[in-house]
Short mmCIF file of C-alpha atoms and ligand atoms in Angstrom, two decimals:
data_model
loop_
_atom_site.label_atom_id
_atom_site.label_comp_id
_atom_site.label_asym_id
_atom_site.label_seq_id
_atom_site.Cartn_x
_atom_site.Cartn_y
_atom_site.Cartn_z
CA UNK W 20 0.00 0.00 0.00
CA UNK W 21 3.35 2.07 0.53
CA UNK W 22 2.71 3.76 -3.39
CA UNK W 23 -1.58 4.67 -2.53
CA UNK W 24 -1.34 7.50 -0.01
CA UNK W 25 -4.21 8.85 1.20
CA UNK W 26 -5.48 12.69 1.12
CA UNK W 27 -4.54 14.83 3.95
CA UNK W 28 -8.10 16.41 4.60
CA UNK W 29 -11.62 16.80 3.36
CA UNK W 30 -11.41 20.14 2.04
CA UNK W 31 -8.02 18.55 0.08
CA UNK W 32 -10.49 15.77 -1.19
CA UNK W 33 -13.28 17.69 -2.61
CA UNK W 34 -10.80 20.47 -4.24
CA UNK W 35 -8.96 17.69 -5.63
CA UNK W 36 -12.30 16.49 -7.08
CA UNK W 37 -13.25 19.61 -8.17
CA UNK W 38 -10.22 20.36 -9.89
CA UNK W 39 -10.39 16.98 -11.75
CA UNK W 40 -14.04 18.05 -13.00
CA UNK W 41 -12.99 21.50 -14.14
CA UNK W 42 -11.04 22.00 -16.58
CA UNK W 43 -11.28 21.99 -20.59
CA UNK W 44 -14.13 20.47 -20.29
CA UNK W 45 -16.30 23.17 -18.80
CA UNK W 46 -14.03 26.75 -20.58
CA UNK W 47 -13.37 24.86 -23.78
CA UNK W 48 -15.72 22.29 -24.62
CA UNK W 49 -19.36 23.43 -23.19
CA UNK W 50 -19.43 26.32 -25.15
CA UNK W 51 -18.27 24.84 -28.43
CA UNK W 52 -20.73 21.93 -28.76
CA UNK W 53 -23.25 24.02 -27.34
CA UNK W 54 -22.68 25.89 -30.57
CA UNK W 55 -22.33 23.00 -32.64
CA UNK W 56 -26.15 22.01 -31.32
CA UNK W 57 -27.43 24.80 -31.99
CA UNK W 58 -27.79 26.24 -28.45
CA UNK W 59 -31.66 26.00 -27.64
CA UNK W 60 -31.73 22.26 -26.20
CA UNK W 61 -28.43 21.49 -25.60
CA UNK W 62 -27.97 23.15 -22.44
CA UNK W 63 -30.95 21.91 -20.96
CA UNK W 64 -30.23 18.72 -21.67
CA UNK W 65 -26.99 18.96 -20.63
CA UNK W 66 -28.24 20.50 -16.96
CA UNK W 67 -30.95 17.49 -16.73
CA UNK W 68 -28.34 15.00 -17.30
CA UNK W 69 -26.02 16.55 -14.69
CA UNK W 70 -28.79 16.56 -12.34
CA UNK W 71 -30.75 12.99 -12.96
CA UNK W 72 -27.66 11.19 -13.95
CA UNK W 73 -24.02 12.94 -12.91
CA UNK W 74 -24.99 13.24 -9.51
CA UNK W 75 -26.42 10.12 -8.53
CA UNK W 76 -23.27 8.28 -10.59
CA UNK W 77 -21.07 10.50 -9.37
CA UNK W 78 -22.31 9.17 -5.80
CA UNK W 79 -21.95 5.71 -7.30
CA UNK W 80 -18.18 6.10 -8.16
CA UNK W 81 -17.26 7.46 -4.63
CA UNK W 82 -19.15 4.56 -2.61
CA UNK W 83 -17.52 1.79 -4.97
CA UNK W 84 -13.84 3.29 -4.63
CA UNK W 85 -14.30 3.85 -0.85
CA UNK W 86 -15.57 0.65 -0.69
CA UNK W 87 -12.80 -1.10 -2.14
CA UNK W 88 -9.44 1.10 -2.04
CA UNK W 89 -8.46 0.71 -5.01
CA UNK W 90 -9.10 1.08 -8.70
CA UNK W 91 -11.42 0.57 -11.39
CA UNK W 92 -10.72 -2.86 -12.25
CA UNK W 93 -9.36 -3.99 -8.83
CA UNK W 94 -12.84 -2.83 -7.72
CA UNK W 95 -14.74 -4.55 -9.98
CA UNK W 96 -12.48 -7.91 -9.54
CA UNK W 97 -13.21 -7.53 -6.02
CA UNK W 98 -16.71 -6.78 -5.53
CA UNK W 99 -18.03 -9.18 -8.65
CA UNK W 100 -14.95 -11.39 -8.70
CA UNK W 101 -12.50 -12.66 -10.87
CA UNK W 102 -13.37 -13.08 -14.39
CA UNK W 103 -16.70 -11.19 -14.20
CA UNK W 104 -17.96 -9.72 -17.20
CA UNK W 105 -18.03 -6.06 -14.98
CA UNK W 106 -14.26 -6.40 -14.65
CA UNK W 107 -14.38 -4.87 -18.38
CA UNK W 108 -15.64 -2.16 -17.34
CA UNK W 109 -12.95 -1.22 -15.49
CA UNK W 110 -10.99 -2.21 -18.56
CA UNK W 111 -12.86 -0.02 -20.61
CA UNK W 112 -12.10 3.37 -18.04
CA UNK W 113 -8.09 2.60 -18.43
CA UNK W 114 -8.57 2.91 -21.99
CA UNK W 115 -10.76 6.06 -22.13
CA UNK W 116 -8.12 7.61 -19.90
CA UNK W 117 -6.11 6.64 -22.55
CA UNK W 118 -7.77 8.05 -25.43
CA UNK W 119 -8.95 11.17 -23.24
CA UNK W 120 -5.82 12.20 -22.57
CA UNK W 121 -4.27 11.92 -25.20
CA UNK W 122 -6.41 14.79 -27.39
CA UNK W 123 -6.79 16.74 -23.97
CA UNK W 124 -2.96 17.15 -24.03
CA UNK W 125 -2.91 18.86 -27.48
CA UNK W 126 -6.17 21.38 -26.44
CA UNK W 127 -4.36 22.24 -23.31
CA UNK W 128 -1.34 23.05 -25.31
CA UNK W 129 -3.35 25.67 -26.83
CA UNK W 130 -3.90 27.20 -23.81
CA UNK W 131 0.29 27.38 -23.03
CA UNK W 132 0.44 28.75 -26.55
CA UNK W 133 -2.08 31.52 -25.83
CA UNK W 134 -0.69 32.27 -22.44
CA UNK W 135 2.66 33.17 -24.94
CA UNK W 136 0.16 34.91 -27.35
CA UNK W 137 -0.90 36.84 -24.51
CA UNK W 138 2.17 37.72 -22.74
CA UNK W 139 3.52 39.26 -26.77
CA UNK W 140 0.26 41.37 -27.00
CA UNK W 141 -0.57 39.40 -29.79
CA UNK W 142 -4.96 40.42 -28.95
CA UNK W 143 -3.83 44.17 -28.70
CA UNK W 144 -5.44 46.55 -31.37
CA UNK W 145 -6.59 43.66 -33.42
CA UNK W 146 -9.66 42.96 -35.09
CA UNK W 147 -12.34 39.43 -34.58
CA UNK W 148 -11.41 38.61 -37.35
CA UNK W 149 -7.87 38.54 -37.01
CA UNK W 150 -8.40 37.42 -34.23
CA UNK W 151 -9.80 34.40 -35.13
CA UNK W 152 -7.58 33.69 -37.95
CA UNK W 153 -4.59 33.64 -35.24
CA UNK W 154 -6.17 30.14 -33.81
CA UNK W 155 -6.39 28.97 -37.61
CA UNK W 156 -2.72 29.52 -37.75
CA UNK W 157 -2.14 27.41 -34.57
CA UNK W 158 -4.30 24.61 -35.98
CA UNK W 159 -2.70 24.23 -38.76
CA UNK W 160 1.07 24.58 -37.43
CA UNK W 161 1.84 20.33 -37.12
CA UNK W 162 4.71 21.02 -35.52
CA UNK W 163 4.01 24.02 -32.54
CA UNK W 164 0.73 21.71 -31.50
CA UNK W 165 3.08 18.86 -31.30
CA UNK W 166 5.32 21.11 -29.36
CA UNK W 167 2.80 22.15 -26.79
CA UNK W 168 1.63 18.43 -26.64
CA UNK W 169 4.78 17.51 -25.77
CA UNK W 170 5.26 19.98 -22.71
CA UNK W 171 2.10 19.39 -21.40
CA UNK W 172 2.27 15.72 -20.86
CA UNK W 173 5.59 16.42 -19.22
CA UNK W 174 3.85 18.74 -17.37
CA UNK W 175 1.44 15.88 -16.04
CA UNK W 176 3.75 13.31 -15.80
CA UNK W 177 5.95 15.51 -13.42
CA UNK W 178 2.86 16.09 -11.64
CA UNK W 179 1.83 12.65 -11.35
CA UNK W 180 5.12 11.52 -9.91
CA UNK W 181 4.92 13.65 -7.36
CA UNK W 182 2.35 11.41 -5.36
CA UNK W 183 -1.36 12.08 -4.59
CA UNK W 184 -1.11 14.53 -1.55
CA UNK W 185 1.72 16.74 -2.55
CA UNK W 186 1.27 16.84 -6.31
CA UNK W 187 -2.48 17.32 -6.79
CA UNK W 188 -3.58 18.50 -3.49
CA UNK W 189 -1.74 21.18 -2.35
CA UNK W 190 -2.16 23.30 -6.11
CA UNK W 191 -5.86 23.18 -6.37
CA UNK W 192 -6.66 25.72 -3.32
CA UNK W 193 -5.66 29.13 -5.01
CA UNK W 194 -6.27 28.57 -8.74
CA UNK W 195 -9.89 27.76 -9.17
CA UNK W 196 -11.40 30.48 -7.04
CA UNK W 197 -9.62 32.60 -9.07
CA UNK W 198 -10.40 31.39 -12.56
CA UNK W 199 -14.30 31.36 -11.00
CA UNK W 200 -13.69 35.28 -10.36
CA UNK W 201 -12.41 35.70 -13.95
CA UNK W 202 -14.61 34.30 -15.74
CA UNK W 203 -17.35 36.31 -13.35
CA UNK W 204 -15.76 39.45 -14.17
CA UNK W 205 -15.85 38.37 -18.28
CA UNK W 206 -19.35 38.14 -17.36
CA UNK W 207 -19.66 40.96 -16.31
CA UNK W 208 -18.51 42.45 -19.47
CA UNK W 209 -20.95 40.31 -21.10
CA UNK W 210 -23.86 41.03 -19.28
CA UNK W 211 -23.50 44.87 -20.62
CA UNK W 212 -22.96 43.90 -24.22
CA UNK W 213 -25.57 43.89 -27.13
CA UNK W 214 -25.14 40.22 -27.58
CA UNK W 215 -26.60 39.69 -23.78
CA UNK W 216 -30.01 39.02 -24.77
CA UNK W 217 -29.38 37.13 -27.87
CA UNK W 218 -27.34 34.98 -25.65
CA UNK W 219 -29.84 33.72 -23.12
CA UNK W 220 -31.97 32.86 -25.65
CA UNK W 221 -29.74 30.82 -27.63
CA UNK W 222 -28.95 28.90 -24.57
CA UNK W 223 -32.39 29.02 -23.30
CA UNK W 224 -34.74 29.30 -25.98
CA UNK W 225 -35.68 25.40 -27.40
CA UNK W 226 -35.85 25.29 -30.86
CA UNK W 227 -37.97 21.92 -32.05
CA UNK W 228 -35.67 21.61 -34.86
CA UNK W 229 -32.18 20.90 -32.60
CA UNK W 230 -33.48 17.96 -30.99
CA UNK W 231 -31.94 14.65 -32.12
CA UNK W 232 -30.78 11.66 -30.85
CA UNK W 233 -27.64 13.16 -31.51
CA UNK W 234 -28.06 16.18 -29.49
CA UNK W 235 -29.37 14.26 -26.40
CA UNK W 236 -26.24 11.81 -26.29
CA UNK W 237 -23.96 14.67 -27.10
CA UNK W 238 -25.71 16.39 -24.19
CA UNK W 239 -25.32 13.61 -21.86
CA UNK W 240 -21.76 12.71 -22.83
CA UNK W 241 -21.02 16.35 -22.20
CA UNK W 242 -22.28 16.01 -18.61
CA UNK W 243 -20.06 13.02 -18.63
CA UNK W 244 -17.36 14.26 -19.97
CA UNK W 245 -17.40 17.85 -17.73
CA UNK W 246 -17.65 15.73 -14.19
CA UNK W 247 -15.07 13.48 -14.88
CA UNK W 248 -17.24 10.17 -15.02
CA UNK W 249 -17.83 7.23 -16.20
CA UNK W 250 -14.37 6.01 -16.67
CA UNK W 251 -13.73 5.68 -12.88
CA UNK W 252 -11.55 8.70 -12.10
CA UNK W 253 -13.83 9.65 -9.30
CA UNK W 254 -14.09 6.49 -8.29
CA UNK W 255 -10.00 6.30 -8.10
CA UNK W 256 -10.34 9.71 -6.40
CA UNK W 257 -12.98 7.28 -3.84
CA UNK W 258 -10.19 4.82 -3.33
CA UNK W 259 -8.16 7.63 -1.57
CA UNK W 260 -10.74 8.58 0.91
CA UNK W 261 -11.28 7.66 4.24
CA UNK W 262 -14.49 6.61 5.62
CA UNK W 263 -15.28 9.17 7.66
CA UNK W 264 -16.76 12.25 4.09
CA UNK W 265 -19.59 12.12 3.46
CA UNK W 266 -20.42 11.43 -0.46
CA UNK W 267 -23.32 12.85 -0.52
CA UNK W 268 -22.45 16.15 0.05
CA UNK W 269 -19.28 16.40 -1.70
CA UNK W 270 -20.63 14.96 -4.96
CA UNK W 271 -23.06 17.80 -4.69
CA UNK W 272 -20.37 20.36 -4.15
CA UNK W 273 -18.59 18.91 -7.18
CA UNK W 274 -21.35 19.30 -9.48
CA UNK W 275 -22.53 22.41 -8.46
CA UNK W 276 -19.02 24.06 -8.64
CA UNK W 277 -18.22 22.09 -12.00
CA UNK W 278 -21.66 23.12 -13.66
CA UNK W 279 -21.25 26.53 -12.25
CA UNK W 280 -17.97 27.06 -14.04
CA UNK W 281 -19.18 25.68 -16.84
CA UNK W 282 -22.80 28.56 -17.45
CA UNK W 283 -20.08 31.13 -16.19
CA UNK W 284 -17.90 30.06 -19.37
CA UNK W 285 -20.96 30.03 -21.63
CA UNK W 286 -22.32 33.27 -20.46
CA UNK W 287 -18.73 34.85 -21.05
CA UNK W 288 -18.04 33.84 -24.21
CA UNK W 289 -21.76 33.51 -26.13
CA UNK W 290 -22.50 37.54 -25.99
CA UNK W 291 -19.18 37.91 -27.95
CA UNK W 292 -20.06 36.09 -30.58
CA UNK W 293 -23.39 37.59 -31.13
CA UNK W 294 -21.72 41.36 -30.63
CA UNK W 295 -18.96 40.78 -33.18
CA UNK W 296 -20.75 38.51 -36.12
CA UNK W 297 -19.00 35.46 -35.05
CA UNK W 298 -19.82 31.82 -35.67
CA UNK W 299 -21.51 30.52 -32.60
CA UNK W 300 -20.53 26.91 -34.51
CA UNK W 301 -17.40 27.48 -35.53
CA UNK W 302 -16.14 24.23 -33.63
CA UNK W 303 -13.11 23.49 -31.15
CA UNK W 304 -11.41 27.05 -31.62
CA UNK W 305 -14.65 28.74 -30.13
CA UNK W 306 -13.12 30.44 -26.63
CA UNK W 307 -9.96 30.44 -28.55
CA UNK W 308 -11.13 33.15 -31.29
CA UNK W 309 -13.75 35.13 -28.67
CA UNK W 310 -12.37 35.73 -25.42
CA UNK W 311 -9.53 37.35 -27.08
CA UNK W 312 -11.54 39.55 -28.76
CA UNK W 313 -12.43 41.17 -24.89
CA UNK W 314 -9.19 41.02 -24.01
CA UNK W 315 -8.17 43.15 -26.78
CA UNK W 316 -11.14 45.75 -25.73
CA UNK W 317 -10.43 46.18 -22.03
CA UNK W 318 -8.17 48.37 -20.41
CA UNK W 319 -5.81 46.50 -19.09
CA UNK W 320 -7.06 43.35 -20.77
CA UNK W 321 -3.54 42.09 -22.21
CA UNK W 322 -3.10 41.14 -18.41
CA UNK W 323 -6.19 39.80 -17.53
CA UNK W 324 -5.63 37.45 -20.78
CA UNK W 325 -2.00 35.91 -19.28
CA UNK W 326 -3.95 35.39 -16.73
CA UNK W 327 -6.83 34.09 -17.85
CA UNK W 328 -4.77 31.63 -20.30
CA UNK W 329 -2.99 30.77 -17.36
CA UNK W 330 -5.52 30.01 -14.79
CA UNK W 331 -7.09 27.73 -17.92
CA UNK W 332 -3.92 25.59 -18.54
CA UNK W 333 -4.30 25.46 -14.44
CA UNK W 334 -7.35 23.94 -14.54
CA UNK W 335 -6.64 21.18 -17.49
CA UNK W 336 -3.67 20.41 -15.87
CA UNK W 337 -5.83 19.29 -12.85
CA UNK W 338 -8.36 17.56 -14.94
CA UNK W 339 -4.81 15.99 -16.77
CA UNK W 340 -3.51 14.54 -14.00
CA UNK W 341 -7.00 13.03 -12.75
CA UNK W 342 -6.37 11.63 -16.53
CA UNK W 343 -3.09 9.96 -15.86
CA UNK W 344 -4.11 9.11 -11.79
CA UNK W 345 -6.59 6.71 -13.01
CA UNK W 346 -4.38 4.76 -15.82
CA UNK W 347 -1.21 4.58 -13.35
CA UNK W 348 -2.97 3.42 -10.47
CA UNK W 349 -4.01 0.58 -12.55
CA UNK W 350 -0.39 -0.44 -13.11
CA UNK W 351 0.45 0.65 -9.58
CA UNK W 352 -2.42 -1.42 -7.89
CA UNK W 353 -3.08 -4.42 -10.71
CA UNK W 354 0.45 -4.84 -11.97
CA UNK W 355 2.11 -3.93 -8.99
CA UNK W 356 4.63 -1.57 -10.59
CA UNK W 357 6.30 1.77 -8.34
CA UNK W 358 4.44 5.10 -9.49
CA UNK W 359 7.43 6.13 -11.65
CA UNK W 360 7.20 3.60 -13.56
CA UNK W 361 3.67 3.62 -14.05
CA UNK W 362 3.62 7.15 -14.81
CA UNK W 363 6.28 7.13 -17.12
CA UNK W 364 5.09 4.08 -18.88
CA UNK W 365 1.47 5.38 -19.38
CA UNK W 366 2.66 9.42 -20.20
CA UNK W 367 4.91 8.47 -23.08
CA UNK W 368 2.25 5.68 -24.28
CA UNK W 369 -0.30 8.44 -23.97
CA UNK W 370 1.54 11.59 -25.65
CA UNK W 371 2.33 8.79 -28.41
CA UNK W 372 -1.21 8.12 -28.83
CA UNK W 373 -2.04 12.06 -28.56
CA UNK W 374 0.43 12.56 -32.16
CA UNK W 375 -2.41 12.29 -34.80
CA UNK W 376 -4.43 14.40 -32.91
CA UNK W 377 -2.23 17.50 -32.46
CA UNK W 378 -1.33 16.88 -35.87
CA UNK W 379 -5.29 16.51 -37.13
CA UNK W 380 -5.40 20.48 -38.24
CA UNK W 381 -2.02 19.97 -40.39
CA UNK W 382 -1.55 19.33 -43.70
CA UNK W 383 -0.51 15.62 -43.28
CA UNK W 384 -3.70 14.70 -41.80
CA UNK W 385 -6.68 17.14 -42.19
CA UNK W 386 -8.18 15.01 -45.26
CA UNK W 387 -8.73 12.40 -43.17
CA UNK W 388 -11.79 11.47 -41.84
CA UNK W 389 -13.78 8.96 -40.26
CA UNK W 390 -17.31 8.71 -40.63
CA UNK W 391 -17.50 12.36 -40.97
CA UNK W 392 -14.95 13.51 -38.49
CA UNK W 393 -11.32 14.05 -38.23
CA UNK W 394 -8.93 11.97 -36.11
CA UNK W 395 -9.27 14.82 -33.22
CA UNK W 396 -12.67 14.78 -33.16
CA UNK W 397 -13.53 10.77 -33.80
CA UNK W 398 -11.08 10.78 -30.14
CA UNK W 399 -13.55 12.82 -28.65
CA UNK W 400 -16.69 11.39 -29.83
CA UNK W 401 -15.28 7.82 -29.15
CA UNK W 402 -14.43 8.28 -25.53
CA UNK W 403 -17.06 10.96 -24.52
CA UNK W 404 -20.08 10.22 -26.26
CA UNK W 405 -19.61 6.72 -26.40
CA UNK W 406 -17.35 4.72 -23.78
CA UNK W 407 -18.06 7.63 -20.79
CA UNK W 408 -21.77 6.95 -21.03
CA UNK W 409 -21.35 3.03 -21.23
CA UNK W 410 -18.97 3.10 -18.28
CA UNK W 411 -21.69 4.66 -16.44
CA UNK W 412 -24.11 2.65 -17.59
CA UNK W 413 -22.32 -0.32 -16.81
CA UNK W 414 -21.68 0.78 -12.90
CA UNK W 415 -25.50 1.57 -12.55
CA UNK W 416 -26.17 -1.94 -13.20
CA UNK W 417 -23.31 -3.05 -11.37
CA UNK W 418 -24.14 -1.39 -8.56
CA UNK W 419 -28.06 -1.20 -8.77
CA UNK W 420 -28.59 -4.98 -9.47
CA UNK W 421 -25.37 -6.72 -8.26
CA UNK W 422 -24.17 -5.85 -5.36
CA UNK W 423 -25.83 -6.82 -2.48
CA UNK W 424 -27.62 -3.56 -1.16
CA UNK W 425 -26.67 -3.92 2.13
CA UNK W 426 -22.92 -3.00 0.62
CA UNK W 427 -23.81 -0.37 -1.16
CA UNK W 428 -26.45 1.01 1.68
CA UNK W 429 -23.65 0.64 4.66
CA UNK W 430 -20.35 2.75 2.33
CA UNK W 431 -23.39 5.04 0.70
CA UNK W 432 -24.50 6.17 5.05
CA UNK W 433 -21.20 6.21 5.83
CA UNK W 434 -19.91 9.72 7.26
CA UNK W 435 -23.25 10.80 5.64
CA UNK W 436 -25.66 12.58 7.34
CA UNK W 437 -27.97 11.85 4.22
CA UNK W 438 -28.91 8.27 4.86
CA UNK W 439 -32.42 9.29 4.12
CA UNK W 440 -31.75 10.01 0.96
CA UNK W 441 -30.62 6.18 0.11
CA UNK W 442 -33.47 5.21 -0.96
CA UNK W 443 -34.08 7.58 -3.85
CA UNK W 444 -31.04 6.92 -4.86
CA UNK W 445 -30.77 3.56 -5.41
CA UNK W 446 -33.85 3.92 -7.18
CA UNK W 447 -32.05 6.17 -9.69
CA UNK W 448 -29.06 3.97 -9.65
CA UNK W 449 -31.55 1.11 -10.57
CA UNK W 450 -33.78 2.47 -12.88
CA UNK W 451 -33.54 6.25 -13.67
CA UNK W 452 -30.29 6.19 -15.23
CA UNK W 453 -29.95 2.59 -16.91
CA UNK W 454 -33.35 3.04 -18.74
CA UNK W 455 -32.41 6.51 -19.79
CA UNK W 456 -29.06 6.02 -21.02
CA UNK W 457 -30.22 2.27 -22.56
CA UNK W 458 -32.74 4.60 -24.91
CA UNK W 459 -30.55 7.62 -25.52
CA UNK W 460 -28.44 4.82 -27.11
CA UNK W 461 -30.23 2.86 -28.53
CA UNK W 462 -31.67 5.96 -30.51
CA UNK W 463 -28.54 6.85 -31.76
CA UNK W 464 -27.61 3.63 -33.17
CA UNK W 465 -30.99 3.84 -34.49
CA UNK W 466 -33.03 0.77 -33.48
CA UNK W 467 -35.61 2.55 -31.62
CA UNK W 468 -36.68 5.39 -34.95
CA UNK W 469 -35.48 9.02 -34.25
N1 LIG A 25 -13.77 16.75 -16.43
C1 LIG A 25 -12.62 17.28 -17.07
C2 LIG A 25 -13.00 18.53 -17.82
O1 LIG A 25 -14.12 18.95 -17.77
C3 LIG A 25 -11.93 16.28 -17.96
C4 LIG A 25 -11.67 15.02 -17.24
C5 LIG A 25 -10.79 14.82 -16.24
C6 LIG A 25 -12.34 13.81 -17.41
N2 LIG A 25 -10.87 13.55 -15.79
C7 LIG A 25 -11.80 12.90 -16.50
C8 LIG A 25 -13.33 13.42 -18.26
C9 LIG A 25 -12.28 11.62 -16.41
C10 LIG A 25 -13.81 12.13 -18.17
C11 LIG A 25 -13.31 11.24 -17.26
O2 LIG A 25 -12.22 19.12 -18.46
#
């Protein structure tokens, strides 16, 4: 157990959590397949499925790494035994981690590369639309997005090795509470724009015509994606816990911090768009080509952009090593290798496996595409819209109709003071979220009309 660890204090814990569900996910991603939707929906959907599924599974991933110790697939092989079908499962997270990771990386090398932007007063005095052609530039340049990948995974790896306490831990406290105040203050900004009201109803307003099968599992693998389940990072972040926090609570905390970060980044970005002419679709570059845009208008604004670019590589870099936590710990606890190893091993196997992505905008590999979708975004689809939601549906069954209840009732009251709230629970665990995930998929593979 000498290579586990354990984290120092509650506060430490649900930080750490935190920190794991914000990131990318939330500044970068929300807002761009928001406008990929459509808006109207999307963001509904996406707040249901926070709500009636992230939540409750979030819950579920605490109480089965508390309850075991240890990770995704030791959990399974312990709870539904050796050579269980479930153990997949756990299978299954490793290699999301995997493929998450490794197009992460090359999006939060974007934000090092606009924290340089930045820091030249590259925004100053320039126009949207020059603007936006700087991230074009970037997305096509093979060789500086491999460079950025390259530093970032270091970056995590370095991180990593550090151990659980001192590496993750102790850097969450300051960071996010700031990067909540920025984006509040970009907000603000917003809020006084022309493109204010045009905004909420974007987000707000449905429109009949956005709402697909598509849309819904986009929406749910977003909600996924943004609180870091379904592949069992939480539930690694479970293992380290003692059994004294209550999981209630801090689950709650998580997703109310990680879905208010997430609005905020909407609500900052969305009323530039519609004040300047720009593409609420215009795909992964989205906060890339519009916050800018502010910072070039403020007074003062070439500062608030270093930082702003900084506190956003911050953030991924938590949600990163959450990334790498889960896939080492698998080595560490399955394969019984020492956490350098493991990290080592899985970081250069991961930045490998990151290469066509950062190099998906160049001119080697933007032809290709698979079913529609270049080698970036097939990563992304793959592992959020597809193996996050099957992960979770997998541990609601698990969970809801394998394990004895009186397991999952006993590390579910533990340290709570919401043992009342069991009961509704479960019943979510059991049927809310495996019936509504089974249709949302079986829609989209399209056995069930659309
Ligand atoms: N939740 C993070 C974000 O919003 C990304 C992330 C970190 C993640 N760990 C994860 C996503 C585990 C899925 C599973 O940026």
């Amino acid at each position: 157990m000498t290579s586990r660890g354990m984290w120092t204090s509650r506060m430490g814990f649900i930080l750490a959590a935190a920190g794991s569900a914000v990131g990318l996910g939330n500044v970068w991603k929300l807002p761009y397949v928001t406008g990929t939707n459509g808006g109207g929906y999307f963001i509904l959907i996406y707040l249901v499925a926070v709500l009636a599924l992230g939540f409750p599974i979030m819950i579920a991933e605490f109480v089965l790494g508390r309850n075991t110790g240890t990770s995704p697939v030791g959990t399974y092989r312990k709870l539904a035994g050796k050579g269980s079908p479930f153990v997949v499962l756990g299978w299954m997270g490793v290699a999301a981690g995997f493929i998450i990771l490794s197009y992460y990386s090359v999006v939060a090398g974007w934000t090092l590369h606009y924290v340089i932007l930045s820091i030249t007063n590259a925004f100053t005095g320039r126009e949207p639309n020059e603007i936006r052609a700087l991230f074009g530039d970037l997305y096509a340049h093979g060789p500086l997005n491999l460079f950025w990948h390259t530093i970032f995974m270091a970056i995590t790896v370095a991180v990593v090795l550090g151990g659980v306490q001192k590496g993750i831990e102790r850097s969450s406290k300051i960071m996010m509470p700031l990067l909540f105040l920025l984006l509040a203050i970009l907000v603000g900004y917003g809020v006084f724009s022309d493109g204010f009201g045009r905004t909420v109803s974007f987000i707000f307003l449905p429109k009949a015509e956005n709402l697909s099968a598509k849309t819904v599992l986009e929406a749910i693998g977003q909600a996924f994606f943004s609180l870091s389940l379904g592949m069992g990072a939480m539930l690694t972040y479970g293992s380290y816990l003692d059994k004294k926090v209550d999981l209630v609570r801090s689950s709650l905390l998580v997703c109310l911090m990680d879905t208010g970060v997430a609005l905020l980044a909407c609500f900052a970005i969305f009323p530039i768009i519609f004040s300047h002419g720009l593409e609420p679709s215009a795909g992964p570059g989205l906060v890339f080509q519009t916050l800018p845009v502010v910072f070039s208008d403020l007074p003062g604004g070439s500062v608030l952009a270093v930082l702003f670019f900084i506190l956003l590589f911050f953030a991924a870099l938590t949600s990163a090593v959450s990334l790498l936590e889960v896939v080492a710990s698998y080595f560490i606890d399955e394969r019984t290798w020492n956490r350098r190893r493991a990290t080592l091993l899985s970081g250069t196997i991961i930045f490998l496996l990151g290469i066509p992505s950062a190099l998906s905008g160049s001119d080697l590999l933007s032809s290709v595409t698979i079913l529609g979708r270049n080698v970036f975004d097939t990563m992304d689809n793959l592992a959020s819209n597809w193996m996050l939601p099957l992960g979770g549906l997998g541990m609601t069954l698990f969970l809801g109709w394998r394990l004895p209840s009186t397991v999952s009732r006993s590390e579910f009251c533990l340290g709570s003071r919401h043992s009342g709230m069991y009961r509704s629970w479960i019943t979510c665990i059991r049927y809310v979220a495996p019936i509504g995930l089974s249709l949302v998929f079986l829609y989209q593979i399209g056995l069930l009309g659309s």
